CSV table of C-alpha atoms in Angstrom, one decimal:
chain,number,residue,atom,x,y,z
Z,20,MET,CA,73.0,15.5,10.2
Z,21,THR,CA,74.8,17.3,7.4
Z,22,ASP,CA,73.4,15.7,4.2
Z,23,LYS,CA,75.1,15.9,0.9
Z,24,MET,CA,73.0,17.5,-1.7
Z,25,CYS,CA,71.2,15.2,-4.2
Z,26,PHE,CA,71.2,15.7,-7.9
Z,27,PRO,CA,69.4,17.1,-9.8
Z,28,SER,CA,67.7,18.9,-6.9
Z,29,LEU,CA,70.0,20.6,-4.5
Z,30,HIS,CA,69.4,19.9,-0.8
Z,31,PHE,CA,71.3,21.0,2.2
Z,32,CYS,CA,70.7,20.7,5.9
Z,33,PRO,CA,72.4,23.0,8.4
Z,34,PRO,CA,74.3,20.8,11.0
Z,35,ASP,CA,72.2,19.6,14.0
Z,36,TRP,CA,74.4,21.5,16.5
Z,37,LEU,CA,73.6,24.8,14.8
Z,38,LEU,CA,69.8,24.1,15.0
Z,39,LEU,CA,70.3,23.2,18.7
Z,40,ALA,CA,72.3,26.4,19.3
Z,41,GLU,CA,69.5,28.4,17.8
Z,42,GLY,CA,67.0,26.8,20.0
Z,43,GLU,CA,69.0,27.4,23.2
Z,44,VAL,CA,69.8,31.0,22.7
Z,45,VAL,CA,68.2,33.2,25.3
Z,46,MET,CA,66.4,35.9,23.4
Z,47,PRO,CA,66.5,38.8,22.8
Z,48,LEU,CA,70.2,39.6,22.6
Z,49,VAL,CA,69.8,43.3,23.2
Z,50,SER,CA,73.3,44.7,22.8
Z,51,ILE,CA,75.3,44.5,19.6
Z,52,GLU,CA,78.1,42.9,21.5
Z,53,GLU,CA,75.8,40.2,22.9
Z,54,ARG,CA,74.7,39.4,19.3
Z,55,MET,CA,78.3,39.4,18.0
Z,56,ASN,CA,79.5,37.2,20.9
Z,57,TRP,CA,76.8,34.7,20.2
Z,58,VAL,CA,77.7,34.6,16.5
Z,59,LEU,CA,81.4,34.1,17.5
Z,60,SER,CA,80.4,31.2,19.7
Z,61,LEU,CA,78.9,29.5,16.5
Z,62,GLY,CA,82.2,30.1,14.8
Z,63,SER,CA,84.0,28.4,17.7
Z,64,ALA,CA,81.6,25.5,17.6
Z,65,ASN,CA,82.1,25.1,13.9
Z,66,ILE,CA,85.9,24.8,14.4
Z,67,GLU,CA,85.3,22.3,17.3
Z,68,GLU,CA,82.8,20.3,15.5
Z,69,LYS,CA,84.8,20.7,12.4
Z,70,ASN,CA,82.3,18.6,10.4
Z,71,ASN,CA,85.0,15.9,10.1
Z,72,GLY,CA,87.8,18.4,10.0
Z,73,GLN,CA,86.1,20.6,7.5
Z,74,GLY,CA,84.5,23.5,9.6
Z,75,GLY,CA,85.6,27.0,9.0
Z,76,PRO,CA,86.0,29.9,11.5
Z,77,PHE,CA,83.2,31.9,10.1
Z,78,ALA,CA,79.6,32.4,11.4
Z,79,ALA,CA,76.8,34.9,10.8
Z,80,ALA,CA,73.2,35.5,11.8
Z,81,VAL,CA,70.2,37.5,10.8
Z,82,PHE,CA,68.4,39.4,13.6
Z,83,ASP,CA,65.3,41.6,13.7
Z,84,VAL,CA,66.7,45.2,14.0
Z,85,GLU,CA,63.8,46.3,16.3
Z,86,ASP,CA,63.4,43.5,18.8
Z,87,HIS,CA,66.8,41.8,18.4
Z,88,ARG,CA,65.4,38.4,18.0
Z,89,LEU,CA,67.2,35.8,16.0
Z,90,ILE,CA,65.8,34.8,12.6
Z,91,ALA,CA,68.4,32.3,11.4
Z,92,ALA,CA,72.1,31.6,11.7
Z,93,GLY,CA,74.7,30.3,9.4
Z,94,VAL,CA,78.2,28.8,9.5
Z,95,ASN,CA,80.6,28.2,6.7
Z,96,LEU,CA,79.5,24.9,5.1
Z,97,VAL,CA,81.7,25.0,1.9
Z,98,MET,CA,83.6,21.8,2.6
Z,99,PRO,CA,81.0,19.7,4.4
Z,100,LEU,CA,78.4,20.4,1.7
Z,101,GLY,CA,80.8,20.6,-1.2
Z,102,CYS,CA,79.7,24.0,-2.4
Z,103,SER,CA,81.8,27.1,-2.6
Z,104,VAL,CA,78.8,29.4,-2.3
Z,105,LEU,CA,77.9,28.3,1.2
Z,106,HIS,CA,79.7,30.9,3.2
Z,107,ALA,CA,78.3,31.6,6.7
Z,108,GLU,CA,76.6,34.8,5.5
Z,109,ILE,CA,74.9,33.2,2.5
Z,110,VAL,CA,73.7,30.3,4.6
Z,111,ALA,CA,72.2,32.8,7.2
Z,112,LEU,CA,70.6,34.9,4.4
Z,113,MET,CA,69.1,31.9,2.6
Z,114,ARG,CA,67.7,30.4,5.8
Z,115,ALA,CA,66.2,33.7,6.9
Z,116,GLN,CA,64.5,34.3,3.6
Z,117,HIS,CA,63.2,30.8,3.6
Z,118,GLN,CA,61.9,31.1,7.2
Z,119,LEU,CA,60.1,34.4,6.5
Z,120,GLY,CA,58.9,33.3,3.0
Z,121,VAL,CA,60.3,36.2,1.0
Z,122,HIS,CA,63.1,36.6,-1.6
Z,123,ARG,CA,64.0,40.0,-0.1
Z,124,LEU,CA,63.8,40.7,3.6
Z,125,ASP,CA,63.0,44.4,3.0
Z,126,LEU,CA,59.7,43.3,1.4
Z,127,ILE,CA,58.3,42.7,4.9
Z,128,GLU,CA,56.5,45.9,5.8
Z,129,GLY,CA,57.4,47.4,9.1
Z,130,ARG,CA,60.4,45.2,9.9
Z,131,ARG,CA,64.1,45.6,9.2
Z,132,PHE,CA,66.9,43.0,9.5
Z,133,GLU,CA,70.5,43.0,10.5
Z,134,LEU,CA,73.3,40.6,9.4
Z,135,VAL,CA,75.9,40.0,12.1
Z,136,SER,CA,79.1,38.5,10.6
Z,137,SER,CA,82.1,37.3,12.5
Z,138,THR,CA,84.4,38.7,9.8
Z,139,GLU,CA,83.8,41.4,7.2
Z,140,PRO,CA,82.1,39.7,4.3
Z,141,CYS,CA,84.1,38.6,1.3
Z,142,ALA,CA,83.4,40.0,-2.2
Z,143,MET,CA,80.6,37.4,-2.9
Z,144,CYS,CA,78.8,37.9,0.4
Z,145,LEU,CA,79.2,41.7,0.2
Z,146,GLY,CA,77.5,41.5,-3.2
Z,147,ALA,CA,74.7,39.3,-1.8
Z,148,ILE,CA,73.7,41.8,1.0
Z,149,PRO,CA,71.8,44.4,-1.0
Z,150,TRP,CA,69.9,41.7,-2.9
Z,151,ALA,CA,68.9,40.0,0.4
Z,152,GLY,CA,67.2,43.1,1.7
Z,153,ILE,CA,69.4,43.6,4.8
Z,154,SER,CA,69.2,47.0,6.5
Z,155,GLN,CA,72.2,46.8,8.9
Z,156,LEU,CA,75.6,45.0,8.7
Z,157,VAL,CA,77.6,44.3,11.9
Z,158,CYS,CA,81.2,43.0,11.5
Z,159,GLY,CA,83.7,41.6,13.9
Z,160,ALA,CA,87.1,40.9,12.5
Z,161,ARG,CA,88.4,43.0,9.6
Z,162,ASP,CA,89.1,41.9,6.1
Z,163,GLU,CA,92.8,42.2,6.8
Z,164,ASP,CA,92.5,40.0,9.9
Z,165,ALA,CA,91.2,37.2,7.7
Z,166,ARG,CA,93.9,37.8,5.1
Z,167,ALA,CA,96.5,37.7,7.9
Z,168,ILE,CA,95.7,34.0,8.5
Z,169,GLY,CA,95.7,33.3,4.8
Z,170,PHE,CA,92.0,33.6,3.7
Z,171,ASP,CA,91.3,35.4,0.5
Z,172,GLU,CA,88.5,37.9,0.8
Z,173,GLY,CA,88.2,38.5,-3.0
Z,174,ASP,CA,88.2,41.8,-4.9
Z,175,LYS,CA,85.9,44.1,-3.1
Z,176,PRO,CA,85.0,47.6,-4.3
Z,177,GLU,CA,86.9,50.5,-2.8
Z,178,ARG,CA,85.2,52.1,0.2
Z,179,TRP,CA,82.6,49.2,0.2
Z,180,SER,CA,81.1,50.2,3.5
Z,181,GLN,CA,80.3,53.7,2.2
Z,182,LYS,CA,78.8,52.1,-0.9
Z,183,LEU,CA,76.5,50.0,1.3
Z,184,GLN,CA,75.5,53.1,3.3
Z,185,GLN,CA,74.7,54.9,0.0
Z,186,ARG,CA,72.2,52.0,-0.5
Z,187,GLY,CA,70.7,52.7,2.9
Z,188,ILE,CA,72.5,49.9,4.7
Z,189,THR,CA,74.1,50.9,8.0
Z,190,VAL,CA,77.5,49.3,8.7
Z,191,HIS,CA,79.0,48.8,12.2
Z,192,LYS,CA,82.6,47.6,12.1
Z,193,ASP,CA,85.1,46.3,14.7
Z,194,ILE,CA,82.4,44.9,17.1
Z,195,CYS,CA,84.2,42.6,19.5
Z,196,ARG,CA,87.1,42.7,17.0
Z,197,ALA,CA,89.6,41.3,19.5
Z,198,GLU,CA,87.4,38.2,20.2
Z,199,ALA,CA,86.7,37.8,16.5
Z,200,VAL,CA,90.4,37.9,15.6
Z,201,GLN,CA,91.0,35.3,18.4
Z,202,LEU,CA,88.5,33.0,16.7
Z,203,LEU,CA,90.5,33.3,13.4
Z,204,ARG,CA,93.8,32.6,15.3
Z,205,ASP,CA,92.3,29.6,17.1
Z,206,TYR,CA,91.5,28.1,13.6
Z,207,GLN,CA,95.0,28.9,12.4
Z,208,VAL,CA,96.6,27.2,15.5
Z,209,GLY,CA,94.4,24.1,14.7
Z,210,GLN,CA,95.9,24.2,11.2
Z,211,GLY,CA,92.5,24.4,9.6
Z,212,GLN,CA,92.3,24.2,5.9
Z,213,LEU,CA,92.1,27.5,4.0
Z,214,TYR,CA,89.6,27.8,1.2
R,27,MET,CA,58.5,20.9,-10.8
R,28,THR,CA,60.0,23.9,-8.9
R,29,ASP,CA,59.7,23.0,-5.2
R,30,LYS,CA,59.8,25.5,-2.5
R,31,MET,CA,62.6,24.8,0.0
R,32,CYS,CA,61.7,23.1,3.2
R,33,PHE,CA,62.9,24.3,6.6
R,34,PRO,CA,65.2,23.7,8.4
R,35,SER,CA,66.9,22.0,5.4
R,36,LEU,CA,67.1,24.0,2.2
R,37,HIS,CA,66.0,22.1,-0.9
R,38,PHE,CA,65.6,23.4,-4.4
R,39,CYS,CA,65.0,21.8,-7.7
R,40,PRO,CA,65.8,23.3,-11.1
R,41,PRO,CA,62.7,23.6,-13.2
R,42,ASP,CA,61.8,20.5,-15.3
R,43,TRP,CA,62.2,22.4,-18.6
R,44,LEU,CA,65.8,23.2,-17.7
R,45,LEU,CA,66.7,19.6,-17.1
R,46,LEU,CA,65.0,18.6,-20.4
R,47,ALA,CA,66.9,21.3,-22.2
R,48,GLU,CA,70.2,20.0,-20.8
R,49,GLY,CA,69.3,16.5,-22.0
R,50,GLU,CA,68.4,17.7,-25.5
R,51,VAL,CA,71.5,19.8,-26.2
R,52,VAL,CA,73.6,18.4,-29.0
R,53,MET,CA,77.1,18.2,-27.6
R,54,PRO,CA,79.8,19.5,-27.9
R,55,LEU,CA,79.0,23.1,-28.6
R,56,VAL,CA,82.5,23.8,-30.1
R,57,SER,CA,82.3,27.5,-30.8
R,58,ILE,CA,82.0,30.2,-28.1
R,59,GLU,CA,79.0,31.6,-30.0
R,60,GLU,CA,77.2,28.3,-30.1
R,61,ARG,CA,77.6,28.0,-26.3
R,62,MET,CA,76.4,31.5,-25.7
R,63,ASN,CA,73.4,31.1,-28.1
R,64,TRP,CA,72.4,27.9,-26.2
R,65,VAL,CA,72.6,29.8,-22.9
R,66,LEU,CA,70.6,32.7,-24.4
R,67,SER,CA,67.9,30.1,-25.4
R,68,LEU,CA,67.6,29.2,-21.7
R,69,GLY,CA,67.1,32.8,-20.8
R,70,SER,CA,64.3,33.0,-23.4
R,71,ALA,CA,62.7,29.9,-22.1
R,72,ASN,CA,62.9,31.3,-18.6
R,73,ILE,CA,61.0,34.3,-19.7
R,74,GLU,CA,58.5,32.2,-21.6
R,75,GLU,CA,58.0,29.7,-18.9
R,76,LYS,CA,58.1,32.6,-16.4
R,77,ASN,CA,57.6,30.2,-13.5
R,78,ASN,CA,54.2,31.8,-13.0
R,79,GLY,CA,55.3,35.1,-14.1
R,80,GLN,CA,58.5,35.0,-12.0
R,81,GLY,CA,61.2,34.0,-14.4
R,82,GLY,CA,64.1,36.4,-15.1
R,83,PRO,CA,66.1,37.0,-18.4
R,84,PHE,CA,69.3,35.6,-17.1
R,85,ALA,CA,70.9,32.2,-17.8
R,86,ALA,CA,74.4,30.7,-17.3
R,87,ALA,CA,76.1,27.3,-17.8
R,88,VAL,CA,79.3,25.6,-16.9
R,89,PHE,CA,81.2,23.9,-19.7
R,90,ASP,CA,84.4,21.9,-19.8
R,91,VAL,CA,87.0,24.2,-21.4
R,92,GLU,CA,88.7,21.4,-23.4
R,93,ASP,CA,85.9,19.3,-24.9
R,94,HIS,CA,83.2,22.0,-24.6
R,95,ARG,CA,80.7,19.6,-23.0
R,96,LEU,CA,78.0,20.9,-20.7
R,97,ILE,CA,78.4,20.3,-17.0
R,98,ALA,CA,75.3,22.1,-15.7
R,99,ALA,CA,73.1,25.1,-16.5
R,100,GLY,CA,71.3,27.6,-14.4
R,101,VAL,CA,68.6,30.2,-14.8
R,102,ASN,CA,67.6,32.9,-12.4
R,103,LEU,CA,65.4,31.3,-9.7
R,104,VAL,CA,65.2,34.2,-7.2
R,105,MET,CA,61.4,34.6,-7.3
R,106,PRO,CA,60.2,31.0,-7.9
R,107,LEU,CA,62.4,29.7,-5.1
R,108,GLY,CA,62.1,32.7,-2.8
R,109,CYS,CA,65.9,33.2,-2.5
R,110,SER,CA,67.9,36.2,-3.5
R,111,VAL,CA,71.1,34.2,-3.9
R,112,LEU,CA,69.8,32.0,-6.7
R,113,HIS,CA,71.0,34.0,-9.7
R,114,ALA,CA,71.6,32.0,-12.9
R,115,GLU,CA,75.4,31.9,-12.3
R,116,ILE,CA,75.1,30.7,-8.7
R,117,VAL,CA,72.6,28.0,-9.7
R,118,ALA,CA,75.0,26.8,-12.5
R,119,LEU,CA,78.0,26.8,-10.2
R,120,MET,CA,76.3,25.0,-7.3
R,121,ARG,CA,74.9,22.4,-9.7
R,122,ALA,CA,78.3,21.9,-11.5
R,123,GLN,CA,80.1,21.4,-8.1
R,124,HIS,CA,77.4,19.0,-6.9
R,125,GLN,CA,77.6,17.0,-10.1
R,126,LEU,CA,81.4,16.8,-10.1
R,127,GLY,CA,81.5,16.2,-6.3
R,128,VAL,CA,84.0,19.1,-5.5
R,129,HIS,CA,83.7,22.4,-3.6
R,130,ARG,CA,86.1,24.0,-6.1
R,131,LEU,CA,86.1,23.0,-9.8
R,132,ASP,CA,89.9,23.7,-10.1
R,133,LEU,CA,90.5,20.8,-7.7
R,134,ILE,CA,89.9,18.4,-10.5
R,135,GLU,CA,93.2,17.6,-12.0
R,136,GLY,CA,93.7,18.1,-15.7
R,137,ARG,CA,90.3,19.7,-16.3
R,138,ARG,CA,89.3,23.4,-16.6
R,139,PHE,CA,85.9,24.9,-16.5
R,140,GLU,CA,84.2,27.8,-18.2
R,141,LEU,CA,81.2,29.8,-17.0
R,142,VAL,CA,79.1,31.3,-19.8
R,143,SER,CA,76.7,34.0,-18.6
R,144,SER,CA,74.0,35.8,-20.7
R,145,THR,CA,74.9,39.1,-19.0
R,146,GLU,CA,78.1,40.2,-17.2
R,147,PRO,CA,77.8,38.9,-13.6
R,148,CYS,CA,76.5,41.1,-10.8
R,149,ALA,CA,78.7,42.0,-7.8
R,150,MET,CA,77.7,38.8,-5.9
R,151,CYS,CA,78.2,36.4,-8.8
R,152,LEU,CA,81.5,38.1,-9.8
R,153,GLY,CA,82.7,37.5,-6.2
R,154,ALA,CA,81.5,33.8,-6.4
R,155,ILE,CA,83.6,33.0,-9.5
R,156,PRO,CA,87.1,32.7,-8.0
R,157,TRP,CA,85.8,30.6,-5.1
R,158,ALA,CA,84.1,28.3,-7.5
R,159,GLY,CA,87.3,27.4,-9.3
R,160,ILE,CA,86.2,28.7,-12.8
R,161,SER,CA,89.1,29.2,-15.3
R,162,GLN,CA,87.2,31.1,-18.0
R,163,LEU,CA,84.3,33.6,-18.0
R,164,VAL,CA,82.3,34.3,-21.2
R,165,CYS,CA,79.8,37.2,-21.1
R,166,GLY,CA,77.0,38.3,-23.5
R,167,ALA,CA,75.3,41.5,-22.6
R,168,ARG,CA,77.2,44.2,-20.6
R,169,ASP,CA,76.6,45.4,-17.2
R,170,GLU,CA,75.3,48.7,-18.7
R,171,ASP,CA,72.8,46.8,-20.9
R,172,ALA,CA,71.2,45.2,-17.7
R,173,ARG,CA,71.2,48.6,-16.0
R,174,ALA,CA,69.5,50.1,-19.1
R,175,ILE,CA,66.4,48.0,-18.5
R,176,GLY,CA,66.5,48.8,-14.8
R,177,PHE,CA,68.4,45.9,-13.2
R,178,ASP,CA,70.9,46.7,-10.5
R,179,GLU,CA,74.3,45.0,-11.0
R,180,GLY,CA,75.6,46.0,-7.6
R,181,ASP,CA,78.9,47.7,-6.6
R,182,LYS,CA,81.6,45.9,-8.6
R,183,PRO,CA,85.3,46.6,-8.2
R,184,GLU,CA,86.9,48.9,-10.8
R,185,ARG,CA,88.4,47.0,-13.7
R,186,TRP,CA,86.8,43.8,-12.5
R,187,SER,CA,87.8,41.8,-15.6
R,188,GLN,CA,91.5,42.7,-15.2
R,189,LYS,CA,91.2,41.6,-11.5
R,190,LEU,CA,89.8,38.2,-12.6
R,191,GLN,CA,92.6,37.9,-15.1
R,192,GLN,CA,95.1,38.6,-12.4
R,193,ARG,CA,93.7,35.5,-10.7
R,194,GLY,CA,94.3,33.4,-13.8
R,195,ILE,CA,90.6,33.6,-15.0
R,196,THR,CA,90.3,34.4,-18.7
R,197,VAL,CA,87.4,36.8,-19.6
R,198,HIS,CA,85.7,37.0,-22.9
R,199,LYS,CA,83.2,39.9,-23.3
R,200,ASP,CA,80.5,40.9,-25.8
R,201,ILE,CA,80.0,37.4,-27.2
R,202,CYS,CA,76.7,37.6,-29.1
R,203,ARG,CA,76.1,40.9,-27.3
R,204,ALA,CA,73.3,42.0,-29.7
R,205,GLU,CA,71.4,38.7,-29.2
R,206,ALA,CA,72.0,39.0,-25.4
R,207,VAL,CA,70.7,42.6,-25.3
R,208,GLN,CA,67.6,41.4,-27.3
R,209,LEU,CA,66.9,38.9,-24.6
R,210,LEU,CA,66.9,41.7,-22.0
R,211,ARG,CA,64.7,43.9,-24.1
R,212,ASP,CA,62.2,41.0,-24.7
R,213,TYR,CA,61.9,40.8,-20.9
R,214,GLN,CA,61.4,44.5,-20.6
R,215,VAL,CA,58.7,44.5,-23.3
R,216,GLY,CA,56.9,41.7,-21.4
R,217,GLN,CA,57.0,44.0,-18.3
R,218,GLY,CA,58.9,41.4,-16.3
R,219,GLN,CA,59.5,42.3,-12.7
R,220,LEU,CA,62.9,43.8,-11.8
R,221,TYR,CA,64.7,42.4,-8.7
């Protein structure tokens, strides 16, 4: 059930199917490609479910870097929840922090966390990554792949992956890029709304 | 009452004192300096209240550009709500969208909205502004003023204010900068935590 937020408190629930998908995943997903493919399957589900025609082709998840176990996943909930901030990466980061009870994941001693994102993060999500305490970023489709179907990725700093690495955040790009691009194209074919 | 969010749904309430301050403001705040000074007063209150020593010296608010009425305000709730995403600007944008029932403020025909921020937005909040549908950004302290007391503003694109303006978003900088810098210094003197 995707509740609307209530005023003045803000309240949002991830969709039921996402919680079910988290429960059903066979852990751990040892290879980086397994983790990406699972995240891409969430993006596909988000298009299929469409939250009444409002789902976007973006998904993300936070994993433990050492044991590859899932902490929390996110899909783009901008339109179903009426909030421009709720990109897949932001939803995954907020849920992971909430589940682990910290406002920065790198405050947990002896553990490191990875964000797997179906497409390279937009300017907002990129800016959110260092604050969230993520140690490793894994990307599927490129920025230009999202732009090619009409999405705006925002104004990102030049050489953004180098800048993350200077902050001690490892970046892996082009993981299952072909499959990630296919997800974007599937959305385009379905004439999904761009936002 | 600042509730913790509950899993799996995410739930957060702005602090009571912020809602009271919104109710007490004498509207409209016609000059840009009046609006900034009101926002700075929220930053001061956030330090004083400190949410058990956890409040930060940052505040923001969304106003209607035409009639200068307040839509919603935000303060930094990263530590009290355990979520790195909840910068003052993000809280104000989420609350404004929720109150007006849209996922982009620029979808509301015939109205335009301004974000007033006590300090120039960090990389994440800067990236959030175009997605939120803001038409005008008003900043108090500069990026370098926040860095001077030890806050990290993230990796922002070069000439970020020009880039916003290319997107049709007007930017006003250095509004009540001296007072805004004083707010940052008050926090530093109080040995507030940097995050």
